[in-house]
Coordinates of C-alpha atoms (C1' of nucleotides) and ligand atoms in Angstrom, one line a residue:
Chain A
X1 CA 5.6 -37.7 -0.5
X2 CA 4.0 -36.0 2.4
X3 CA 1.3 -37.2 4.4
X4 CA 0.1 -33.8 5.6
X5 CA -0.7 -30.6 3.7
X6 CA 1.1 -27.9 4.6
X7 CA -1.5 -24.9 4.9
X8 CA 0.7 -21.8 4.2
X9 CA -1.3 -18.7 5.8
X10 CA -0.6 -16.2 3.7
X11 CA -0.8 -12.7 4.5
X12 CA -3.4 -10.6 4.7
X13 CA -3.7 -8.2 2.0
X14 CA -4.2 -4.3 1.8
X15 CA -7.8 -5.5 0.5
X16 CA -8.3 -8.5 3.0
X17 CA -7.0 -5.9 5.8
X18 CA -9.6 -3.4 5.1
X19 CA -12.4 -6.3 5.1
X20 CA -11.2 -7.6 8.6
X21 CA -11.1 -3.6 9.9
X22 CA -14.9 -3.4 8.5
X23 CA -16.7 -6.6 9.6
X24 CA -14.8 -6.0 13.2
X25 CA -16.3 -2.2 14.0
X26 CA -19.5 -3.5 12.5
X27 CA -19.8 -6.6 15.0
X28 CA -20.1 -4.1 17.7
X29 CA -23.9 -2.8 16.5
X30 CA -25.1 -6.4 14.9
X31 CA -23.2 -9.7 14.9
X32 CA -23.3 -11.3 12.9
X33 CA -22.5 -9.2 10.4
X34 CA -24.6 -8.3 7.2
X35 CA -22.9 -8.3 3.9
X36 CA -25.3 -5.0 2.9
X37 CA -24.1 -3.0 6.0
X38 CA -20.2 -4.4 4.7
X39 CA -20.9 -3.0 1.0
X40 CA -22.1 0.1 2.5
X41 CA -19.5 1.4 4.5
X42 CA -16.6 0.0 2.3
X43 CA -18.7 1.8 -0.4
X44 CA -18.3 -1.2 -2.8
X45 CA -21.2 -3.8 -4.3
X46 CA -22.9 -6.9 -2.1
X47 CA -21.7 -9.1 -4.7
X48 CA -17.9 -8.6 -4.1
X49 CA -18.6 -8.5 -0.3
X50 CA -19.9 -11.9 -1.0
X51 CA -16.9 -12.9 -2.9
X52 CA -14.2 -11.8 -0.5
X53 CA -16.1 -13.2 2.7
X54 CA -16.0 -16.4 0.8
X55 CA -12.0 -15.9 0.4
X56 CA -11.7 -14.7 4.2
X57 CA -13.3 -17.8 5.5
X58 CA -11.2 -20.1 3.7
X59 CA -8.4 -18.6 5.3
X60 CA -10.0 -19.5 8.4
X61 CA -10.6 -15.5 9.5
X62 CA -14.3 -15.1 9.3
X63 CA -17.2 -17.7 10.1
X64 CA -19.4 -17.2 7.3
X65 CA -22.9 -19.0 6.6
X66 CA -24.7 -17.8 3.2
X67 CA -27.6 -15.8 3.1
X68 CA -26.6 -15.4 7.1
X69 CA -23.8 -12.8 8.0
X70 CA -19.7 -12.6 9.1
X71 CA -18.5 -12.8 12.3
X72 CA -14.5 -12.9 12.8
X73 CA -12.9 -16.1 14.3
X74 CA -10.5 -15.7 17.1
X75 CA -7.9 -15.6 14.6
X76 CA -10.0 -12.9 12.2
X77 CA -10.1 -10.4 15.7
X78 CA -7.0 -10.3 16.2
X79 CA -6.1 -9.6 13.3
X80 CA -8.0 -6.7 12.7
X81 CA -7.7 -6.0 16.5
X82 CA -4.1 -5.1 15.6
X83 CA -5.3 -2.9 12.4
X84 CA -7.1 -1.2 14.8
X85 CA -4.2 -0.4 17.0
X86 CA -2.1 0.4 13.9
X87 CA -4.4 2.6 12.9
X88 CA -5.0 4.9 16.3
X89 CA -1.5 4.6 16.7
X90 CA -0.6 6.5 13.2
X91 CA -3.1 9.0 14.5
X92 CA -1.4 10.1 17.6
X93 CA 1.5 10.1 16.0
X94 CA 0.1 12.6 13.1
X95 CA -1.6 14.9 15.6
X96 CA 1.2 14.7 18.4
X97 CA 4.3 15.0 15.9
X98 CA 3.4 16.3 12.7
X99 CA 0.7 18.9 14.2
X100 CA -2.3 17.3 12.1
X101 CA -5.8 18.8 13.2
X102 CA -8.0 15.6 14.6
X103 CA -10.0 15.7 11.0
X104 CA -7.1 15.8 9.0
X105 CA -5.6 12.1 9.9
X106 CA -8.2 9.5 8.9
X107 CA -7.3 8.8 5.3
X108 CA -3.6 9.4 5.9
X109 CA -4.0 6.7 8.9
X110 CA -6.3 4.6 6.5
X111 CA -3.0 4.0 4.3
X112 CA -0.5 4.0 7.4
X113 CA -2.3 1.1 9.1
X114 CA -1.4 -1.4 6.1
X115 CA 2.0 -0.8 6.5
X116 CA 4.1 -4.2 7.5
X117 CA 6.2 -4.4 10.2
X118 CA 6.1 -5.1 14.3
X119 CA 9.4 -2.9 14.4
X120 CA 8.1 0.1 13.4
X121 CA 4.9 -0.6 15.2
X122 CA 6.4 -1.4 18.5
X123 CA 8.9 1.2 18.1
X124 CA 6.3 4.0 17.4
X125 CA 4.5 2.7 20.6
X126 CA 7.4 3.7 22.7
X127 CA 8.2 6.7 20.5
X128 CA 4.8 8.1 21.2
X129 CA 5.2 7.1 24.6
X130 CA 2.3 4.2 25.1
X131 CA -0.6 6.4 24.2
X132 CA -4.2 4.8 25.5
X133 CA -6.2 6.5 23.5
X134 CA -6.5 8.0 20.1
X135 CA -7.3 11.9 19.0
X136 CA -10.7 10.7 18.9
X137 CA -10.8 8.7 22.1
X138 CA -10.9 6.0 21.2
X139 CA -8.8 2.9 22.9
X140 CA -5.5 2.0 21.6
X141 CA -5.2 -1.8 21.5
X142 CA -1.5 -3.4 23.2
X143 CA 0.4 -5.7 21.1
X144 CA -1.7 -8.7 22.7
X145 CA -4.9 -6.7 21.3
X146 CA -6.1 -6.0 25.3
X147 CA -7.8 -2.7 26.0
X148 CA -9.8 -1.1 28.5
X149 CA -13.8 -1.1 27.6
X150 CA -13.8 2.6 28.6
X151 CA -17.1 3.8 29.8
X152 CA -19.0 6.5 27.7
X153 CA -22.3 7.5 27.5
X154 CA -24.1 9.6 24.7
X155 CA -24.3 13.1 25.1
X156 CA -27.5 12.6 24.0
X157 CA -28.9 10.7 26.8
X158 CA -27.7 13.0 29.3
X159 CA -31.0 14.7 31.3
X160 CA -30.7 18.8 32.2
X161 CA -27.9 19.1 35.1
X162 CA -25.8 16.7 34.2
X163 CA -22.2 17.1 33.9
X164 CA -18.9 15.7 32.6
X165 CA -16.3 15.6 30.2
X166 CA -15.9 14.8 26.9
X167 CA -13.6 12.0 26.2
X168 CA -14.7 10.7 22.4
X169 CA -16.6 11.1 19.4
X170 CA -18.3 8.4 17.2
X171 CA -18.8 10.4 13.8
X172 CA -14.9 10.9 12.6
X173 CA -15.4 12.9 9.1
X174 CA -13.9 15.6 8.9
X175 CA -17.0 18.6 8.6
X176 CA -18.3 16.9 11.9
X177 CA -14.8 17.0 13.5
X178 CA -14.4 20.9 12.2
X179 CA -17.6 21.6 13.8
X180 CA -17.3 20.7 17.0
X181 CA -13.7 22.6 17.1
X182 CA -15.1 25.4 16.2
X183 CA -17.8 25.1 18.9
X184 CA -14.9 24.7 21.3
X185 CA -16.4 20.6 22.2
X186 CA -13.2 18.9 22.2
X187 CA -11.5 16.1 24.2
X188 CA -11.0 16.8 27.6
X189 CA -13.3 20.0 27.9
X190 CA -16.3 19.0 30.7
X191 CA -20.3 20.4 29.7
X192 CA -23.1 20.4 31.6
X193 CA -26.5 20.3 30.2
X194 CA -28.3 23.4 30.8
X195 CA -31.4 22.5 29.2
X196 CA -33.0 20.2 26.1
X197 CA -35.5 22.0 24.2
X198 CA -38.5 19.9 23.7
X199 CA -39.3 20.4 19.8
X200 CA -36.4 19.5 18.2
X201 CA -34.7 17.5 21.4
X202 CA -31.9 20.0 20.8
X203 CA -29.7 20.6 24.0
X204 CA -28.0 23.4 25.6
X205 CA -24.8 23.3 27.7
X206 CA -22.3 25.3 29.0
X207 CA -19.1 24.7 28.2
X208 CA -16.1 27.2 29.6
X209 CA -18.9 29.3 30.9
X210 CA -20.4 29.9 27.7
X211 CA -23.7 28.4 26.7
X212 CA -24.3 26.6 23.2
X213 CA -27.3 24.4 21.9
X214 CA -26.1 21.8 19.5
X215 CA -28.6 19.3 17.5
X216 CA -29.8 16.3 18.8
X217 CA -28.0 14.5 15.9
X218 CA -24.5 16.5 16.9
X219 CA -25.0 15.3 21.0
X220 CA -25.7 11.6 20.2
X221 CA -22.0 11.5 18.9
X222 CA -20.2 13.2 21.4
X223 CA -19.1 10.5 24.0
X224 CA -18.8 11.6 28.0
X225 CA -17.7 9.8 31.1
X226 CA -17.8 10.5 34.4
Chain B
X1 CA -20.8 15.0 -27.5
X2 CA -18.0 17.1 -26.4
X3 CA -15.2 17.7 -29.5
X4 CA -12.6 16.9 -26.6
X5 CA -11.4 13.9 -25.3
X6 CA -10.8 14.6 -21.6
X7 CA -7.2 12.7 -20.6
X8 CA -7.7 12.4 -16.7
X9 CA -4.2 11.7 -15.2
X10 CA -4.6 9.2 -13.0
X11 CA -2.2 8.9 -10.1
X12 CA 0.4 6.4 -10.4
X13 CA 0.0 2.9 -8.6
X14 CA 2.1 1.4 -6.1
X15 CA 3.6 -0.8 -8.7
X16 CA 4.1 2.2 -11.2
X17 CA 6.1 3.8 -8.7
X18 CA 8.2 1.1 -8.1
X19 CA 9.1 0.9 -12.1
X20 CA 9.5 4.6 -12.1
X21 CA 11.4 4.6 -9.1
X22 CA 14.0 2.1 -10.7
X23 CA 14.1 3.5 -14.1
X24 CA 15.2 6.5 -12.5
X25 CA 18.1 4.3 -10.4
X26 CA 19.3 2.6 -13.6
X27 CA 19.2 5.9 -15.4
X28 CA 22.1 6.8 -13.6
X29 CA 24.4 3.9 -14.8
X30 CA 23.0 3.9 -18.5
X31 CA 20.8 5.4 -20.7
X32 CA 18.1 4.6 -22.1
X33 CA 17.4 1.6 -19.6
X34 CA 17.1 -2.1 -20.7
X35 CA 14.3 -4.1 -20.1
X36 CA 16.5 -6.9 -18.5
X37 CA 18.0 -4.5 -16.0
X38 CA 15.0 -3.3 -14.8
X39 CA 13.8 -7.1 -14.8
X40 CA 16.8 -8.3 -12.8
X41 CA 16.4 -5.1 -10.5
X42 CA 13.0 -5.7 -9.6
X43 CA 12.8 -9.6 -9.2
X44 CA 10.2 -9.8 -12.1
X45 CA 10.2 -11.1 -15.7
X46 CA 11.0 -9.2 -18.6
X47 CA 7.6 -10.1 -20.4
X48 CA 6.2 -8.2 -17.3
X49 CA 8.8 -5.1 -17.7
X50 CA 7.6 -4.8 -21.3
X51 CA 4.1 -4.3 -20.6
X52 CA 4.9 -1.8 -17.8
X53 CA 6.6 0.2 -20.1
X54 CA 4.0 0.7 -22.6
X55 CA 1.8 1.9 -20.0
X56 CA 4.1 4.0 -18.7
X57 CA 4.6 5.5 -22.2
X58 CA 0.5 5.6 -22.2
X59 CA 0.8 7.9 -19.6
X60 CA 3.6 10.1 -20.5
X61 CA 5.6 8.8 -17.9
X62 CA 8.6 7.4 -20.4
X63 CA 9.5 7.4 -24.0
X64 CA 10.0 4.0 -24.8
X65 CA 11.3 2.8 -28.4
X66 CA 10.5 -1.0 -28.6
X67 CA 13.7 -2.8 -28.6
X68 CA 15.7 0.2 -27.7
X69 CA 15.2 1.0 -24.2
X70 CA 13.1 3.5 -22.0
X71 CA 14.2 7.0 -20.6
X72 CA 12.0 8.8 -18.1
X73 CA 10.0 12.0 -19.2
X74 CA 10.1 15.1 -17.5
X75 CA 7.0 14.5 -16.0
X76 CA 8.2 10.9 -15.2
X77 CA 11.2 11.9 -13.4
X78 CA 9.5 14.8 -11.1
X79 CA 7.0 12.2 -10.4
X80 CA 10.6 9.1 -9.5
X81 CA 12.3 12.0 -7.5
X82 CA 9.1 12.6 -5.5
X83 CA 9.3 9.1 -4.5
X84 CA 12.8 9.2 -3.4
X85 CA 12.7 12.0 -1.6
X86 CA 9.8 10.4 0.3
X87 CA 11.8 6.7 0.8
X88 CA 15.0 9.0 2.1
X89 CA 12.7 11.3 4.9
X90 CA 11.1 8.0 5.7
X91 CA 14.7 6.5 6.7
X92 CA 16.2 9.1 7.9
X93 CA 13.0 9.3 10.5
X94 CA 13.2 5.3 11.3
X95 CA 16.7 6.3 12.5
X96 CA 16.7 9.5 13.9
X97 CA 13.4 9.3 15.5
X98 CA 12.3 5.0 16.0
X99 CA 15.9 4.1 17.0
X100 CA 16.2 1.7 13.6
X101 CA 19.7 0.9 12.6
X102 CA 20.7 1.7 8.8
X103 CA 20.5 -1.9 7.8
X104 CA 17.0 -1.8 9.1
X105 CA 15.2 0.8 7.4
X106 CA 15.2 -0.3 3.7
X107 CA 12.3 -2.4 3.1
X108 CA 10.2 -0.7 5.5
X109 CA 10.4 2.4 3.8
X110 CA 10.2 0.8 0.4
X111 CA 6.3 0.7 1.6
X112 CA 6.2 3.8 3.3
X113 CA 7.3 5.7 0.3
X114 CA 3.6 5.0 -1.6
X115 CA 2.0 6.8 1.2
X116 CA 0.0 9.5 -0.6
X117 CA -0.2 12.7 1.0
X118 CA 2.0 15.8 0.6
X119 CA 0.8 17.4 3.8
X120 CA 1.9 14.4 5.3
X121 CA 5.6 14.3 3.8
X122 CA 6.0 18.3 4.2
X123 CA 5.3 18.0 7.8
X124 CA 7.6 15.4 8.0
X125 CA 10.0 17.2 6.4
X126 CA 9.5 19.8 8.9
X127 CA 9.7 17.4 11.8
X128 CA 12.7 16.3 10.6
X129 CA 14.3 19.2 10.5
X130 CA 14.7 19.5 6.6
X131 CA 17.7 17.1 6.6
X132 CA 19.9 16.8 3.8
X133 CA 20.6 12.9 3.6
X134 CA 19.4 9.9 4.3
X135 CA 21.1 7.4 7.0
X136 CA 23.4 6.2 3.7
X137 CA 24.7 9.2 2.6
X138 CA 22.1 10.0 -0.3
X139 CA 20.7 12.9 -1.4
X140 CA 17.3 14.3 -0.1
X141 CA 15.6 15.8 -2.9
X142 CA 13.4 19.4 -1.7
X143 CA 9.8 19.6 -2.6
X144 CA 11.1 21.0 -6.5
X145 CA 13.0 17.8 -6.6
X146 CA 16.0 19.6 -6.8
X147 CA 19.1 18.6 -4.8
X148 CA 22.5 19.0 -4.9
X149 CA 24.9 16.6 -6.6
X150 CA 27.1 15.4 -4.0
X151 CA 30.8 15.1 -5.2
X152 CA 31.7 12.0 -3.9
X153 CA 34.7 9.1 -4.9
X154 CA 34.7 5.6 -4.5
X155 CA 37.4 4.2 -1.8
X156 CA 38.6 2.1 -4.4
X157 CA 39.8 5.1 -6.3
X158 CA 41.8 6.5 -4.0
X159 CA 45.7 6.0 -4.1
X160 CA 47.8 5.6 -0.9
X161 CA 48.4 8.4 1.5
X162 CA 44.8 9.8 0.1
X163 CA 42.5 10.9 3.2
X164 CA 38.9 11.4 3.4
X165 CA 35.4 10.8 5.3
X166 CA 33.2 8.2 4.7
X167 CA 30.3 10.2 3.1
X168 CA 27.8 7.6 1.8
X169 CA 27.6 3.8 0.6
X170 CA 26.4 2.6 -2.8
X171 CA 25.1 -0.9 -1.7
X172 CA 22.2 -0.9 0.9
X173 CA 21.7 -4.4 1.6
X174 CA 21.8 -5.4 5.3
X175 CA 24.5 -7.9 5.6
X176 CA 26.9 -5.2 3.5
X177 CA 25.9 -2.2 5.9
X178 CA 26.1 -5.1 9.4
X179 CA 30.0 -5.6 7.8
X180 CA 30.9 -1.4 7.7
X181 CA 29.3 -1.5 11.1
X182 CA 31.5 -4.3 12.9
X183 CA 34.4 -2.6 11.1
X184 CA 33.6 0.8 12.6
X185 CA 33.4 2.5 8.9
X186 CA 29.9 4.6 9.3
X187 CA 29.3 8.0 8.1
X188 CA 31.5 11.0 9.1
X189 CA 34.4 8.5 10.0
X190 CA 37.7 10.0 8.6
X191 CA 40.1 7.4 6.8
X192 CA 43.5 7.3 5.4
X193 CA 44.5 4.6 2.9
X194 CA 48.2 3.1 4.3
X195 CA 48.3 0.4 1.8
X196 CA 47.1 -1.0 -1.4
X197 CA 47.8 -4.6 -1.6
X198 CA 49.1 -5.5 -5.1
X199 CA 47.6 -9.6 -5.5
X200 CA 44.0 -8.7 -4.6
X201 CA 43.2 -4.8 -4.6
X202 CA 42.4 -4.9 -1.1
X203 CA 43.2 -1.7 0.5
X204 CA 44.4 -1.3 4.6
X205 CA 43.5 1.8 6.2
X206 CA 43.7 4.0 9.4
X207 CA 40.4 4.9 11.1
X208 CA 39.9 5.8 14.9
X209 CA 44.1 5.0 15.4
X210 CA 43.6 1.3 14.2
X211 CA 44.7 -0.5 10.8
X212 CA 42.0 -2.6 9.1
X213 CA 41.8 -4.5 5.5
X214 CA 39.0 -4.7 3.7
X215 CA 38.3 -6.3 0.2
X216 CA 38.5 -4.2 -3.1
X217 CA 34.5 -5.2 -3.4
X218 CA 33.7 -3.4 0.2
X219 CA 36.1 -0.7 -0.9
X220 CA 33.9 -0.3 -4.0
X221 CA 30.5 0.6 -2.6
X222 CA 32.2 3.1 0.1
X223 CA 32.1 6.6 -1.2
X224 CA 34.8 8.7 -0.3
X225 CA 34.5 13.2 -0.1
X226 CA 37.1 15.5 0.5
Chain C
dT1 C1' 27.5 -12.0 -44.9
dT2 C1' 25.4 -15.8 -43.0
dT3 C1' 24.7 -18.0 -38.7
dT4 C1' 24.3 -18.0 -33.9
dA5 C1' 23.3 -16.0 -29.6
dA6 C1' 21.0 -12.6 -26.7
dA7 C1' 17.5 -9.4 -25.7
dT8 C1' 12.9 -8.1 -26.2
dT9 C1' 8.2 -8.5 -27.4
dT10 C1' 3.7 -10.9 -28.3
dA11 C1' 0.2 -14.4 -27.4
dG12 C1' -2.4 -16.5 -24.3
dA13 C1' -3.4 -17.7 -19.3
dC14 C1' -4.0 -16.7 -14.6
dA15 C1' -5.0 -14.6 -9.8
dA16 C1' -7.0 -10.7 -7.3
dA17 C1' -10.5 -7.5 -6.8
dT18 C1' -14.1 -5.4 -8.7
dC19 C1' -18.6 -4.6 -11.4
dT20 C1' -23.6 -5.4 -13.7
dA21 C1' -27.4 -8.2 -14.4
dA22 C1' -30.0 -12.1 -13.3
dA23 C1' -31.2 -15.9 -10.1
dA24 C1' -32.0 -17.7 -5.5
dA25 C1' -33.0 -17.4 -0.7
dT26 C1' -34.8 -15.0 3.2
dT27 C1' -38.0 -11.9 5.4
dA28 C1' -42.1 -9.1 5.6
dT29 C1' -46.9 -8.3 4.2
dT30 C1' -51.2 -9.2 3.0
Chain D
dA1 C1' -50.1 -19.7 3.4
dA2 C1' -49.3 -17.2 -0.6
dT3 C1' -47.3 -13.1 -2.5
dA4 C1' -44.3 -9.3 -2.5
dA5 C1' -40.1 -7.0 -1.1
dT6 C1' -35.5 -7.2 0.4
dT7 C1' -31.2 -9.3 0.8
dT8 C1' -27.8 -12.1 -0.9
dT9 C1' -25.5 -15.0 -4.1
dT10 C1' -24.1 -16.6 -8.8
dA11 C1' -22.7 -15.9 -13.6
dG12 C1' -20.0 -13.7 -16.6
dA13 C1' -17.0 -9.5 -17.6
dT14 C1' -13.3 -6.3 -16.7
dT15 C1' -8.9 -4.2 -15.0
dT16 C1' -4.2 -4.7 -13.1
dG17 C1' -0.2 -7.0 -12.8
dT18 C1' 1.9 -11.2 -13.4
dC19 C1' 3.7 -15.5 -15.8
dT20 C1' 5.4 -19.2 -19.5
dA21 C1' 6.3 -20.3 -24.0
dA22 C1' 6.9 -18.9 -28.6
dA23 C1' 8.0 -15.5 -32.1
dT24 C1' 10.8 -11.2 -33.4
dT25 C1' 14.3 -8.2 -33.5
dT26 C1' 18.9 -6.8 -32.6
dA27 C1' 23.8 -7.7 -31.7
dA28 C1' 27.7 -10.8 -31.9
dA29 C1' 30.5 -14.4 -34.0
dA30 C1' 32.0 -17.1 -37.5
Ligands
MN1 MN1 -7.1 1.0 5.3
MN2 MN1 -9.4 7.6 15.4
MN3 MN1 8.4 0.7 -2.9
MN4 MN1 18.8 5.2 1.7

DNA sequence: TTTTAAATTTAGACAAATCTAAAAATTATT
DNA sequence: AATAATTTTTAGATTTGTCTAAATTTAAAA
């Protein structure tokens, strides 16, 4: 008979996955994490929330005090760390190889990221040559889950004059996405601010030497650097 | 209160593929399919075969006659050949594309074969450049699940003197497919049978100049055209 | 044609993930 | 500090897919 348990850490679970994914892009606006803002965005009850954070931190990936929040352990981030990079790297692939449009690869990606192997993962890497960031600009994690903090700022709290370039978005569905195409505001294009009109905090900038307002709402999630 | 009950066809789970998916298989070597066989096939109990099957039959999927057996519906076997044809573009792209050997790419694409998106597999497809087999020989159904009936004959038949190319393989398994590899006998590969050993079936044959034996067992799952 | 063996199905339980409704805890407001 | 509103958790069900053990049906053997 055996003196020690042996603690068999099971895999994570499409489900489990998903939860991980959730609580670790949430952490970054409030930490720790609320199990109302979890229900909301996985668009699922607070009472299962409660039941799977309860099964999470028995495995050891979440820290979880009732009536008090989530935040991930060390082992928790890096696993959904490395959803994350499964994820963005699905994308690239989609809109690099199989010609998706940047608002057509979310829900494929959802379902790609779940996918088990480090293989095809690290084999896609180098197939897709070692992309850094994702059609929607955002980071692509390495295998070790490192990645550069790049430095955006808010189209929406740029002041009349400024410039630079667009280099992410943080709205992904797909009507937003289409809109901005069609407005020409995509990756890499640079903007300056012309002008912000005062009643509706609207804002004006050129863009290929063309000048376009977009709403308030539309500017605070388009991401620019430099 | 409507006179009609509305019958919403719900797509078919990951697990409701995979019974589909090997009814369709066993199909092939007899008809209707036992409950064992598709028990033994997929590592699972028959108690939990049986009540797969009536919901298959539920759905239209099957016609199953308790005690007898199930055969795949129309429906049911459009719905099995999509799924194949998805598995075989997923492997032929973990070769071609991700570098994976042939022994390699079965159980990852037994996952990526749920994936749900046509746009997704078309493009593929597309990528792919519409191949016609997968990295074992087999079939790649078209979008109409139609696909031509390759005419192939198993090593083992073949009588001395008889010449061919090694077309496809009827085991997948990784140690089988590591064995054809170290003895050179991948696809395209011509052969010509020198001798059939009388006390154990084994057959010698020429390929690439040299003489090699192999067992009437490996001989079996080699298949054999022209 | 009985009897025996093999295959298959039912009955009853269980784990995962979800839900509704009700209870409990926390936070905000008077 | 007491009350009200919000948030979160529990209790109890439900669905999907699985299992073991027992009962049935079919096929094979005597
Ligand atoms: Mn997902
Ligand atoms: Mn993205
Ligand atoms: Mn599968
Ligand atoms: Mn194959």
């Amino acid at each position: 008979m055996s003196k020690f348990k042996i603690r068999v850490t099971k895999m994570q679970s499409y489900t489990e996955e998903n939860y991980l994914k959730t609580i670790y892009h949430l952490s970054v606006i409030s930490n720790p994490v609320q199990t109302n803002a979890i229900a909301e965005r996985m668009q699922t009850k607070a009472a299962s929330v409660t039941d799977m954070l309860k099964k999470l931190s028995e495995k050891e990936l979440v820290d979880y005090v009732k009536y008090q929040g989530v935040t991930l352990t060390e082992k928790g981030k890096l696993a959904a760390i490395n959803i994350v990079r499964k994820h963005r790297l699905w994308e690239v692939f989609l809109v690099e190889k199989l010609s998706f449009k940047w608002d057509e690869v979310h829900d494929v990606a959802e379902e790609l990221e779940h996918i088990k192997s480090t293989l095809l993962i690290e084999r896609l890497d180098e197939f897709l040559e070692f992309p850094k960031v994702d059609p929607h600009g955002d980071p692509i994690p390495d295998q070790h889950g490192n990645f550069a903090d790049l430095a955006f700022v808010k189209l929406s709290k740029l002041k009349t004059n400024d410039k630079g370039t667009i280099t992410g978005v943080s709205e992904h569905s797909s009507p937003f996405l289409k809109h901005l195409e069609k407005l020409g505001l995509t990756l890499g294009k640079k903007i300056e601010v012309s002008e912000i009109l005062d009643f509706d905090g609207s804002v004006e900038l050129s863009i290929d030497g063309n000048k376009i307002n977009i709403s308030r709402e539309v500017a605070k999630h388009i991401l620019i650097s430099k």
